[in-house]
Each structure stands twice: as C-alpha cells, then as structure tokens.
mmCIF file of C-alpha atoms and ligand atoms in Angstrom:
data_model
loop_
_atom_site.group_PDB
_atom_site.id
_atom_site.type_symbol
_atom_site.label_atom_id
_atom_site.label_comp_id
_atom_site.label_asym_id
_atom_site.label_seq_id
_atom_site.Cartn_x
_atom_site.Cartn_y
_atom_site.Cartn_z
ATOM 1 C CA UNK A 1 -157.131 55.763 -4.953
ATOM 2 C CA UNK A 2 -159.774 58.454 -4.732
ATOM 3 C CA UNK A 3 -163.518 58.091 -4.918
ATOM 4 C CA UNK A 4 -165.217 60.620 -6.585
ATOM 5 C CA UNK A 5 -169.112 60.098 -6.875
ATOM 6 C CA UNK A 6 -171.651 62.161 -9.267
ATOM 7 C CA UNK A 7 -175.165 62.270 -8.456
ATOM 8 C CA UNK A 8 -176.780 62.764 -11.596
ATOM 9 C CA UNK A 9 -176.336 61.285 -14.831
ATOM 10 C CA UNK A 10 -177.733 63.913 -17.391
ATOM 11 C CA UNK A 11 -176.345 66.111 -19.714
ATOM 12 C CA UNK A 12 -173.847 67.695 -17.041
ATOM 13 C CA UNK A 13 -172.839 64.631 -15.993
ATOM 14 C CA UNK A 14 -171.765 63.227 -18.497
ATOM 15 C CA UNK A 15 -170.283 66.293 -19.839
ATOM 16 C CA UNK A 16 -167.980 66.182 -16.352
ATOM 17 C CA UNK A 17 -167.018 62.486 -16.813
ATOM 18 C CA UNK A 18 -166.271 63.690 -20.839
ATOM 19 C CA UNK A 19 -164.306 66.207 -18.994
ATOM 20 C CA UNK A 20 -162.639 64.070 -16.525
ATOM 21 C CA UNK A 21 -161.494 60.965 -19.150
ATOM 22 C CA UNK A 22 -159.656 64.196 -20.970
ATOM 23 C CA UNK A 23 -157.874 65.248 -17.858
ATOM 24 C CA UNK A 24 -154.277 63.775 -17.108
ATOM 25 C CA UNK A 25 -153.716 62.087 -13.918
ATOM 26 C CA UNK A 26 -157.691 60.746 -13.918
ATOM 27 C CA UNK A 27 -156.195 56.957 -12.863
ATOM 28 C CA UNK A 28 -155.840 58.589 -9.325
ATOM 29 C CA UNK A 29 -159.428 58.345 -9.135
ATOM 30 C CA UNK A 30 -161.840 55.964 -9.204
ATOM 31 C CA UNK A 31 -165.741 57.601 -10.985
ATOM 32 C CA UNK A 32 -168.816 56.363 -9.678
ATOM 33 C CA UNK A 33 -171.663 57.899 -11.356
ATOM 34 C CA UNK A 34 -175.682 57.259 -10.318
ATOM 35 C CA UNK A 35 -178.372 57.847 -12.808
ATOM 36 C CA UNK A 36 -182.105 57.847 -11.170
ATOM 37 C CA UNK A 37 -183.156 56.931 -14.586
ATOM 38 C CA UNK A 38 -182.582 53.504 -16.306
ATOM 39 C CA UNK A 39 -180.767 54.338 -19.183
ATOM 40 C CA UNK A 40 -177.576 55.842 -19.531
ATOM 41 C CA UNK A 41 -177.143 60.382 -19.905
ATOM 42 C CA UNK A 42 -179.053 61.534 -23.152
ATOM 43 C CA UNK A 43 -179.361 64.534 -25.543
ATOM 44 C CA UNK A 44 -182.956 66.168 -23.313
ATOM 45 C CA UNK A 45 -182.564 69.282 -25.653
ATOM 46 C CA UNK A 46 -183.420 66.830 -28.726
ATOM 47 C CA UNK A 47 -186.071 64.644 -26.484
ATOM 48 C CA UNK A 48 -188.297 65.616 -28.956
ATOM 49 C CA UNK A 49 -186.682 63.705 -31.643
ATOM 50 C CA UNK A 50 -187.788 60.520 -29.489
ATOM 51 C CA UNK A 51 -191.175 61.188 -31.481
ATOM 52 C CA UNK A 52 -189.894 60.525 -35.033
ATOM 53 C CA UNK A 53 -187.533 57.238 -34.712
ATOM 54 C CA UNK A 54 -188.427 56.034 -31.134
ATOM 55 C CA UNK A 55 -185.088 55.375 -30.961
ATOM 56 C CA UNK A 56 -183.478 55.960 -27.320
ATOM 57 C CA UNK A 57 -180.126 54.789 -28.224
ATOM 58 C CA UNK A 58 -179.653 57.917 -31.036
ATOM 59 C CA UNK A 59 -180.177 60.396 -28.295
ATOM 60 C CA UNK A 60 -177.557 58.896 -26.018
ATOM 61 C CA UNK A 61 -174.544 61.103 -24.924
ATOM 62 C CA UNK A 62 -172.298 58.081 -24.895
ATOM 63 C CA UNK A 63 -173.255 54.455 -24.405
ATOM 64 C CA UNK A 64 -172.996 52.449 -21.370
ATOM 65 C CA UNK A 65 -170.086 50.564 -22.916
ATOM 66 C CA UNK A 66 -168.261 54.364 -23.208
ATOM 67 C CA UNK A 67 -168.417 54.466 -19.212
ATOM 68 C CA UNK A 68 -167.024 51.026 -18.731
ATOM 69 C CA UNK A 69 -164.179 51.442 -21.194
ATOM 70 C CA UNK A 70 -163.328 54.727 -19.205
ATOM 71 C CA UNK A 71 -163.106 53.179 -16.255
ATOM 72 C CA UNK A 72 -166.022 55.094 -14.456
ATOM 73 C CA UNK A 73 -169.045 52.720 -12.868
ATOM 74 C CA UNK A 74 -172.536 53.933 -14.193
ATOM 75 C CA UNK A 75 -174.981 53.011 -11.724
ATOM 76 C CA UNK A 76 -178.927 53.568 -13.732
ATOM 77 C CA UNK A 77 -181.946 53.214 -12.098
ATOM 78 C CA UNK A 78 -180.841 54.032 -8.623
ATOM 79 C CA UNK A 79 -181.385 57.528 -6.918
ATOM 80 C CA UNK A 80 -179.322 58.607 -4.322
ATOM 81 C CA UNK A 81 -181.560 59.385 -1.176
ATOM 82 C CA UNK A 82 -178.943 60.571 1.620
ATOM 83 C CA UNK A 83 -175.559 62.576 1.627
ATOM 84 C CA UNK A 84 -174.198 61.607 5.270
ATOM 85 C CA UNK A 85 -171.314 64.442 4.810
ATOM 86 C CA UNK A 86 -169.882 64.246 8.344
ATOM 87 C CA UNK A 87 -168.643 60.393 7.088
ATOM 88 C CA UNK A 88 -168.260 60.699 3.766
ATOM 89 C CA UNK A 89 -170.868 58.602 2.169
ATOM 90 C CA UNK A 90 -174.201 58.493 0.543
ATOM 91 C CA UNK A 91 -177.053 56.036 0.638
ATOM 92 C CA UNK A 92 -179.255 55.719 -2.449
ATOM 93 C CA UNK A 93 -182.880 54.038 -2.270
ATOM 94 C CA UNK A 94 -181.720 50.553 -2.439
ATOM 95 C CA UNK A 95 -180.498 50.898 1.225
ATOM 96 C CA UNK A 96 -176.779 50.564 -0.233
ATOM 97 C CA UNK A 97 -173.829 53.130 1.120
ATOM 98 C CA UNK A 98 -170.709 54.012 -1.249
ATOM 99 C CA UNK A 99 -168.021 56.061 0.253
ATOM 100 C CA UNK A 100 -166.496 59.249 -1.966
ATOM 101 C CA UNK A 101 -163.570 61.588 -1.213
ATOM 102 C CA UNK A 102 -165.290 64.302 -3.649
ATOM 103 C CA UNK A 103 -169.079 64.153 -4.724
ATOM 104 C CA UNK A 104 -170.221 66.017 -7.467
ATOM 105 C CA UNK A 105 -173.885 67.202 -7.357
ATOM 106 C CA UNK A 106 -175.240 67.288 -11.006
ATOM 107 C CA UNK A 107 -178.882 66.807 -10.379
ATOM 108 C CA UNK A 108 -179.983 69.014 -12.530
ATOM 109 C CA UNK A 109 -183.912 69.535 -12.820
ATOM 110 C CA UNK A 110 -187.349 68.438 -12.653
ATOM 111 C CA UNK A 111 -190.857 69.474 -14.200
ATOM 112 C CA UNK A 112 -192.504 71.615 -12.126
ATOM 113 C CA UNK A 113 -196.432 70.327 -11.925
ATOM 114 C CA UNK A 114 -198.514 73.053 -10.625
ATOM 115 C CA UNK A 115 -200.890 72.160 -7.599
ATOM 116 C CA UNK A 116 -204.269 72.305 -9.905
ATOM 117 C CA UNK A 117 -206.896 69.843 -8.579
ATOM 118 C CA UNK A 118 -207.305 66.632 -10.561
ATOM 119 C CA UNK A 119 -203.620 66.496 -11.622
ATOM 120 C CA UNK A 120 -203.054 63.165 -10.617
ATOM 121 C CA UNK A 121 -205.075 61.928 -13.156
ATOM 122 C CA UNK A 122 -204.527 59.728 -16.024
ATOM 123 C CA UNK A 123 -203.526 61.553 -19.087
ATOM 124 C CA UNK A 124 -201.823 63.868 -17.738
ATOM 125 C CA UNK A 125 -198.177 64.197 -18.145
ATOM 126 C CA UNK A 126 -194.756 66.538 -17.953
ATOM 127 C CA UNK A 127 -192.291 66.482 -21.007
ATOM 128 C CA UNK A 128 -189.275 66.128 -19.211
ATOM 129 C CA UNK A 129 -187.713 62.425 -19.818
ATOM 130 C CA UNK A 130 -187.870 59.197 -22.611
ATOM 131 C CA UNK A 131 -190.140 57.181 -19.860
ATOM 132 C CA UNK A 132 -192.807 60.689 -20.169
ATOM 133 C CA UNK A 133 -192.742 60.714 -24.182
ATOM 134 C CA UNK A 134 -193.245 56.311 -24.081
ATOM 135 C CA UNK A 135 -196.027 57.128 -21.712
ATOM 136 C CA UNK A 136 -197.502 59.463 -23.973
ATOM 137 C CA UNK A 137 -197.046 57.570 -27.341
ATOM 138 C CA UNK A 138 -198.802 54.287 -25.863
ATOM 139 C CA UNK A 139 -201.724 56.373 -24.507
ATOM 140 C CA UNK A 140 -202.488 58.750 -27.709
ATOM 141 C CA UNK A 141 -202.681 55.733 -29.314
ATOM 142 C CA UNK A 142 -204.883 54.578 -26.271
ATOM 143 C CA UNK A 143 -207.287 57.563 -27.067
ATOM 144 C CA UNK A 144 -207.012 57.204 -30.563
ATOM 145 C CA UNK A 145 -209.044 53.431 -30.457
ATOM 146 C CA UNK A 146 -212.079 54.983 -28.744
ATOM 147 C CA UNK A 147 -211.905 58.674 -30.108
ATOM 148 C CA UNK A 148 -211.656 59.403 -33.824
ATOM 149 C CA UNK A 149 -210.729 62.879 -33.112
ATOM 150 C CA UNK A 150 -208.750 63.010 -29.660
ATOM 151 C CA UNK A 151 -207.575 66.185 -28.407
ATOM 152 C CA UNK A 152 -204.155 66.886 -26.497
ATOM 153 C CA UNK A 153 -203.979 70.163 -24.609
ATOM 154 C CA UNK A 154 -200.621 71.766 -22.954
ATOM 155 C CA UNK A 155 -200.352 73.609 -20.274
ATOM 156 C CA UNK A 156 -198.151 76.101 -20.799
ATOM 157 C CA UNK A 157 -197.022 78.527 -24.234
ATOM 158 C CA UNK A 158 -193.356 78.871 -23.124
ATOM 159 C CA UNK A 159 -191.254 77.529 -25.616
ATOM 160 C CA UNK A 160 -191.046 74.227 -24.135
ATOM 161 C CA UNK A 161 -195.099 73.943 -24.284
ATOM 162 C CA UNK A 162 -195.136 74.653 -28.115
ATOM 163 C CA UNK A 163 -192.493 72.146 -28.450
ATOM 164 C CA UNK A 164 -195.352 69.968 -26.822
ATOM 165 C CA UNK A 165 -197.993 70.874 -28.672
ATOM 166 C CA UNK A 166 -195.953 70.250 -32.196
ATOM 167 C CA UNK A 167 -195.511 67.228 -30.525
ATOM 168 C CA UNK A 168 -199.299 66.611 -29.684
ATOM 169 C CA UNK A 169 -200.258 67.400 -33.444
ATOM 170 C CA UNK A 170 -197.687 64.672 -34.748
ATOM 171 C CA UNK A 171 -199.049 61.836 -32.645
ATOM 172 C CA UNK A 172 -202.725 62.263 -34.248
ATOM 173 C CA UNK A 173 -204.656 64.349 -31.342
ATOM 174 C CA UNK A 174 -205.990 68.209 -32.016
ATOM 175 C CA UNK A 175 -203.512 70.328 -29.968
ATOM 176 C CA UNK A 176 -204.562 73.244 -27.728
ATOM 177 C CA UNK A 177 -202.147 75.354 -25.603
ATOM 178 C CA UNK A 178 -203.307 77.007 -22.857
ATOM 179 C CA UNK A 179 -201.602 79.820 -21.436
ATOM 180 C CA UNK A 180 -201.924 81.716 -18.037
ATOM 181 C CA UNK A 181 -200.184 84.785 -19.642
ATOM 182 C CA UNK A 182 -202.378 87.011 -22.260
ATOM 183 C CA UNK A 183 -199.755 86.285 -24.790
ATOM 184 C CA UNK A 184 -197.221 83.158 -26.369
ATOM 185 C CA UNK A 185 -193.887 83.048 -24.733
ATOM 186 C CA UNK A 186 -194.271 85.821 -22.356
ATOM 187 C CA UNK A 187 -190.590 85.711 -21.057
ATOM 188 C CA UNK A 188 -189.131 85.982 -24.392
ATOM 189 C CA UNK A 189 -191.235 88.089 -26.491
ATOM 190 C CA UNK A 190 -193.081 91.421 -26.940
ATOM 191 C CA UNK A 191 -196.853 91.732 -27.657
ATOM 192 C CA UNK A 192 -196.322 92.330 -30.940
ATOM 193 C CA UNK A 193 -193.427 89.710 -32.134
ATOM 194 C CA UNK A 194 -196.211 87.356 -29.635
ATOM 195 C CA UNK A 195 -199.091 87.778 -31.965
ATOM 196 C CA UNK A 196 -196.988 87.229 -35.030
ATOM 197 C CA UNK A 197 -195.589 83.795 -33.416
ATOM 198 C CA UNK A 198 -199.412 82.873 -32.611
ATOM 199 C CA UNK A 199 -200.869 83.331 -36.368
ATOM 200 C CA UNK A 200 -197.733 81.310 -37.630
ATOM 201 C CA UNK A 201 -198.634 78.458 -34.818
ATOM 202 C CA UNK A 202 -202.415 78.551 -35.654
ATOM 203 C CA UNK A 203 -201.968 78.757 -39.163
ATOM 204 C CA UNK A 204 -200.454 75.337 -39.021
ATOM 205 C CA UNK A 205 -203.158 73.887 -36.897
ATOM 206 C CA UNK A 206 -202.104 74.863 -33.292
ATOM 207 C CA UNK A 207 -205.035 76.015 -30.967
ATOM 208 C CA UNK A 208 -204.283 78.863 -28.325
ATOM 209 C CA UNK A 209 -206.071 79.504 -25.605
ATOM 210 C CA UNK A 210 -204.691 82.807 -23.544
ATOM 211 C CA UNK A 211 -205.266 84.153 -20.200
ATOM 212 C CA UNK A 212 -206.872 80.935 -18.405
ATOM 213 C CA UNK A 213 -206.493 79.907 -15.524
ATOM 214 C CA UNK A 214 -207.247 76.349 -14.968
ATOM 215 C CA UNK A 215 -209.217 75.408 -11.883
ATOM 216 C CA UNK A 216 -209.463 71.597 -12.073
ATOM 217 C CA UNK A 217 -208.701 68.830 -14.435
ATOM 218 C CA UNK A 218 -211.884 66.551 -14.745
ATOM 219 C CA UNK A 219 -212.951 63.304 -15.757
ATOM 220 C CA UNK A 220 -213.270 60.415 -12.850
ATOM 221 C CA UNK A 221 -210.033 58.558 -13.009
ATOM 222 C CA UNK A 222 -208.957 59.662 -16.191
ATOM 223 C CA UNK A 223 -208.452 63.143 -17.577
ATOM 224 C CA UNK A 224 -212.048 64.250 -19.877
ATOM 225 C CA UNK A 225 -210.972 68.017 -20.308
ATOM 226 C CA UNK A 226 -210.002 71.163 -17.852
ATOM 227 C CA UNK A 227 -212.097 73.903 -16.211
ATOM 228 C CA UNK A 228 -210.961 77.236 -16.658
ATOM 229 C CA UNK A 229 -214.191 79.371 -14.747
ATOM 230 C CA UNK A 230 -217.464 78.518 -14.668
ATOM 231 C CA UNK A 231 -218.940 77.229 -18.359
ATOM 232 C CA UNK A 232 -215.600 78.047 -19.354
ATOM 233 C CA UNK A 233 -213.900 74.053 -20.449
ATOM 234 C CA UNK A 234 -211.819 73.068 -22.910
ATOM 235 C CA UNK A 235 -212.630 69.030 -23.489
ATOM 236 C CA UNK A 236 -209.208 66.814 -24.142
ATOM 237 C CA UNK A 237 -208.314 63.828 -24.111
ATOM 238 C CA UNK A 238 -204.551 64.015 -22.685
ATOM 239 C CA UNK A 239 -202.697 66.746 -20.767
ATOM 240 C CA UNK A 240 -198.876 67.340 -21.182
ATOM 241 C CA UNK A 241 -197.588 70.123 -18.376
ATOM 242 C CA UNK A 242 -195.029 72.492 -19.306
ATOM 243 C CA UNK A 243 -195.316 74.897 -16.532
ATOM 244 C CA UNK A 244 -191.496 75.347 -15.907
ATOM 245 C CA UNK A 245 -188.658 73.608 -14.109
ATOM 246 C CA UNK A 246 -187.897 73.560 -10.229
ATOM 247 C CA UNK A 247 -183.886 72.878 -9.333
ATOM 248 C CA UNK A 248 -183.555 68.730 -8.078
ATOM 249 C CA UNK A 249 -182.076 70.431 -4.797
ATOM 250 C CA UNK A 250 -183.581 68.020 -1.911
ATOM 251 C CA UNK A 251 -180.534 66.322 -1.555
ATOM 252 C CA UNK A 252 -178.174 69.422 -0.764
ATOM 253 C CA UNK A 253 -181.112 70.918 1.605
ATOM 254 C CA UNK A 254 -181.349 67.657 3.563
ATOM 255 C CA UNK A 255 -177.847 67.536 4.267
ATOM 256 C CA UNK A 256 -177.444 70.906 5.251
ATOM 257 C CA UNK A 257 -175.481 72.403 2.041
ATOM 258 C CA UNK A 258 -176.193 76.252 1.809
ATOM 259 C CA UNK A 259 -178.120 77.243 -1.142
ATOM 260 C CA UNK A 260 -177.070 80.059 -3.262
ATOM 261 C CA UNK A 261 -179.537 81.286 -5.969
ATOM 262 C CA UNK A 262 -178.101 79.097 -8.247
ATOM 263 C CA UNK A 263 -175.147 77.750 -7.205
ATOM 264 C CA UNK A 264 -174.704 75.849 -4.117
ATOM 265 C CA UNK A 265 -171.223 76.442 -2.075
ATOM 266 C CA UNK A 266 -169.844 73.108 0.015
ATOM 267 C CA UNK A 267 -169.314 74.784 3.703
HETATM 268 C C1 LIG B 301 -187.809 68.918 -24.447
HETATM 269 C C2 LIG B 301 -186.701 69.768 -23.898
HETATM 270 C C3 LIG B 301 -186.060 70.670 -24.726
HETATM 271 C C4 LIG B 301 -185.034 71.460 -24.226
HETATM 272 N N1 LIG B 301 -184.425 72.330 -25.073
HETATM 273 C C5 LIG B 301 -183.410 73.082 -24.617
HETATM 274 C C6 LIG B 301 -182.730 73.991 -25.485
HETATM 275 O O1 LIG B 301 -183.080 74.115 -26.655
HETATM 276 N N2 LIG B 301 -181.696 74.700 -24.979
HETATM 277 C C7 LIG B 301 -181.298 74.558 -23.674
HETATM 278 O O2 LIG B 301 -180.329 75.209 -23.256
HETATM 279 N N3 LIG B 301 -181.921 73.717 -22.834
HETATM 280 C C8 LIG B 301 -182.965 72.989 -23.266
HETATM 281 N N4 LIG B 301 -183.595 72.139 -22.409
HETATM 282 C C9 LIG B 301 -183.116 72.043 -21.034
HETATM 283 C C10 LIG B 301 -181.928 71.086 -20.955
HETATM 284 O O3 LIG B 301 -182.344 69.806 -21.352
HETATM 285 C C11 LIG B 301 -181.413 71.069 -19.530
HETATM 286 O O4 LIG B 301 -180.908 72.349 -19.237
HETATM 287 C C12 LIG B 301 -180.321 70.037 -19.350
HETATM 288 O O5 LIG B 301 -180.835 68.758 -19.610
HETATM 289 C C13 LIG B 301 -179.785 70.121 -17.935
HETATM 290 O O6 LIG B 301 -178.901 69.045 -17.739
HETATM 291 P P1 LIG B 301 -178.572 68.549 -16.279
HETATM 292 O O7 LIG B 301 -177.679 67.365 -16.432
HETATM 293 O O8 LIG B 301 -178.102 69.692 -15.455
HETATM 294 O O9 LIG B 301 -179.966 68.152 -15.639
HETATM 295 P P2 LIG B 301 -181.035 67.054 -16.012
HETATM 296 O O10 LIG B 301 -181.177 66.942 -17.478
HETATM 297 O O11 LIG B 301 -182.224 67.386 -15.202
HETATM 298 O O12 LIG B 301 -180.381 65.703 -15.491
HETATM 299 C C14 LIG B 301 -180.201 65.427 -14.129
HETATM 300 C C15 LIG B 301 -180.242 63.933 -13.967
HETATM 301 O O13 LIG B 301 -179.971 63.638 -12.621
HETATM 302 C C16 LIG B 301 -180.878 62.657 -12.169
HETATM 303 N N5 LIG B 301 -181.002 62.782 -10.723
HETATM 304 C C17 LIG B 301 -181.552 63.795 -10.016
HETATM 305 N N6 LIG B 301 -181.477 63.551 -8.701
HETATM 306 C C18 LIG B 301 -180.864 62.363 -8.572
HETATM 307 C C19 LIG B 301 -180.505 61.566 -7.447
HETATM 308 N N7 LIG B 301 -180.754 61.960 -6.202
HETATM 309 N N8 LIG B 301 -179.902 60.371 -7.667
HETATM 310 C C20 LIG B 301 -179.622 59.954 -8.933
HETATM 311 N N9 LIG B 301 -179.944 60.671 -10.032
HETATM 312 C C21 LIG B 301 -180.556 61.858 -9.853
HETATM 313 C C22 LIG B 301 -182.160 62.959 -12.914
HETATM 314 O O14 LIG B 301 -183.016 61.835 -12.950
HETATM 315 C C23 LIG B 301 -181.604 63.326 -14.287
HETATM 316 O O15 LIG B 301 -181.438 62.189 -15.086
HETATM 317 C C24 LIG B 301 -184.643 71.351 -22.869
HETATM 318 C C25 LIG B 301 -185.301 70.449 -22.029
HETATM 319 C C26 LIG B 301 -186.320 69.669 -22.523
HETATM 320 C C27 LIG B 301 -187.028 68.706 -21.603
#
C-alpha cells in the first residue's frame, strides 16, 4: 500500500480527499491528512456565519467521523514542520516522522499582519480562522463590561475588511474602517461605483476613514486606539486586520521546492 500525506486540512483539502474517496482504485492507498488547526476542514468563505449561531460544527466540510469512515487518518492540531524529501518523510511539531510515497501540499494561506508598531497588542486580531472570531466574541464582550460604547476599527476596506466591520457592528462595538487607499475596495472598484459602496456602508452605520496610514497602535498592553500622523487618532477599543493574505509556503522553501508565482513544481 501507498502513503499519500496532505499537509493542510482546509477547504482544498478536503475537497482532494472528497476527490480521492470518488476515485476507483483509492484502497491502493492509504490518506493521511494533518490539520494545524484543531478541528476538522470548514466552510472559511462562510466564517462569518460563526457570528450568528456560534456553531462550528454547521460550517464543517465533513465531520471527523466522514474521514474515518473513508478510510483516511485526520490528524488536527498538529502542523507539519519539516519535508525531509531525499527520504521520504515529514516531521510535524510533535517531533513525530510519517513516511509518504506522494505528499500533497494544500497549505493554503495565512493573514498577512502588517509590521505597524504596537501590533502585538491585545485587541488586536486577523479574521482568518474559528479560534480568531472566539477570540474576538469573548473580548467585545470584554470591552463591552467597562465601555458602554466600545469601538472596533478594521484595518483594511477590501472586501474582506467590510465583511469585518459588518461583523464589528453585530457584536455591539461602533465600527470604523480604515483604509490606506483614498477609496473602498480599491482592487475591485472605480472611484465612482467606490463612493456609491461608501454612502450605502455609512448609511447603515459603518465609519470610513480613507487615506491613513497608521503609524502605531497604542495603549500599554492593550490596544486604546491607532495613530495615523501627528493629532491625527482614531480611539478603539479592538482591532481586527484585514490587510491581505500571504501564501503558507515555508514548508516548500525550506525543503528546497522551486516556487512558481503561484504554483509550485516538485523538481
Ligand atoms: C472571512 C473569509 C471570507 C472569504 N470569502 C471568500 C469568498 O467569498 N470567495 C472566495 O473565493 N474566497 C473567500 N475566502 C478565501 C477562502 O476562504 C480561501 O481561498 C480558501 O479557504 C482557501 O482554502 P485552502 O484550503 O487553500 O487554504 P486555507 O483555508 O488557508 O487552509 C489551509 C489549512 O492548512 C493548514 N496548514 C497550513 N500549513 C500547515 C502545516 N504546515 N501543517 C498542517 N496544517 C497546515 C492551515 O492551518 C489551514 O487550516 C474568504 C476567506 C475568509 C477568511
């Protein structure tokens, strides 16, 4: 029997063990799939329906039962550290070693977190996974005990960021965006189809803030607001990044793969 491993156990996957169950001639193989989170691959394009049920289990792609039934081992909570390609194996960061015949890469993305001083600090978080939205839930309501009127703000007005800031307004704190660009969803839109989108967002309570740059996040350990220039601060009480995605590619630099733009070919 053949050991194929997938690193990754998001939305792609899961769609290639889907795939793989369908295929005839699959009991040649023996799946082993690692997940570095600890739940089992789930619907990230609806995350933000976590907010309305809190239910994890609803967003699942399949549950962990569907993986044992198939006959593939789902390994959560365990990221693989090291690819050792001239044996065969990998190591993940509980000093364990699996050997595969084939190894899918599927490790899909992460948020990106600019390099703005003060970013460490409480408060502040990406919108990427279940773990971020839990974080955020428990500390709006955190906020809300010793602030009548707490304010999230969200860096970035892509369309991720107003996803954010919808979000922001439905757990109970004021919600600002702030955006580098002079305009909402610079990638996608004109000026004028921009401005539109921005009276619709503010007419339903949305606050945009365009062109700023932010300096530094203050507050001593946790976040009190963000400095944009000098007398130029916006006071919040919780930070949600949405300043893009960078590619989860450590794993196929460190052992040596070459990197296409976005594909990576297996020399
Ligand atoms: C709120 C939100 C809304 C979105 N809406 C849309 C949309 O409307 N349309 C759209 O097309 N896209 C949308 N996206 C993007 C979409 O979710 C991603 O394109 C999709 O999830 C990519 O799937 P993936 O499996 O490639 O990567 P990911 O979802 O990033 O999953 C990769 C998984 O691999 C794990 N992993 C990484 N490295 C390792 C390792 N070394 N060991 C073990 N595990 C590892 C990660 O922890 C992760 O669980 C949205 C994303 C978010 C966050």
């Amino acid at each position: 029997m053949k050991n194929i491993i997938v690193v990754g156990n998001g939305m792609v996957g899961y769609k290639f063990c889907e795939k793989f169950v369908a295929q005839s001639g699959n009991e040649a193989f023996k799946v082993t799939v690692f997940g570095e989170e600890p739940r089992p691959a789930y619907d990230r394009v609806h995350l933000s329906e976590f907010f309305e049920n809190q239910d994890a289990k609803a967003l699942e792609m399949a549950p962990a039962e569907w993986y044992a039934e198939n006959g593939i081992e789902l390994i959560t909570g365990e990221r693989v550290s090291d690819i050792h390609r001239s044996k065969k194996t990998i190591t993940t960061v509980k000093d364990r070693e699996f050997s595969y015949d084939y190894l899918v890469l599927a490790t899909g993305s992460s948020a990106f977190v600019p390099p703005i001083k003060g970013v460490e600090k409480e408060g502040v978080f990406v919108y990427r996974t279940i773990e971020d939205l839990e974080g955020m839930l428990a500390y709006a309501e955190k906020v809300k005990k010793t602030n009548p009127n707490p304010r999230a703000a969200v860096l970035g007005g892509g369309l991720l960021g107003l996803e954010a800031g919808k979000a922001a307004m439905d757990m109970g704190l004021e919600p600002h965006i702030v955006e580098f660009a002079s305009k909402l969803m610079p990638r996608q839109l004109d000026s004028r189809s921009s401005q539109v989108l921005q009276l619709k967002l503010e007419s339903i309570g949305l606050n945009i803030h365009l062109s700023k740059a932010t300096n530094q996040i203050l507050g001593d350990k946790a976040i009190t607001g963000m400095e944009f220039g000098e007398d130029d601060v916006l006071d919040c009480d919780m930070l949600i990044i949405s300043a893009g995605i960078r590619p989860r590619d450590e794993l196929g630099k460190t052992c040596g793969l070459e990197m296409g733009g976005t594909w990576w070919y297996c020399g």
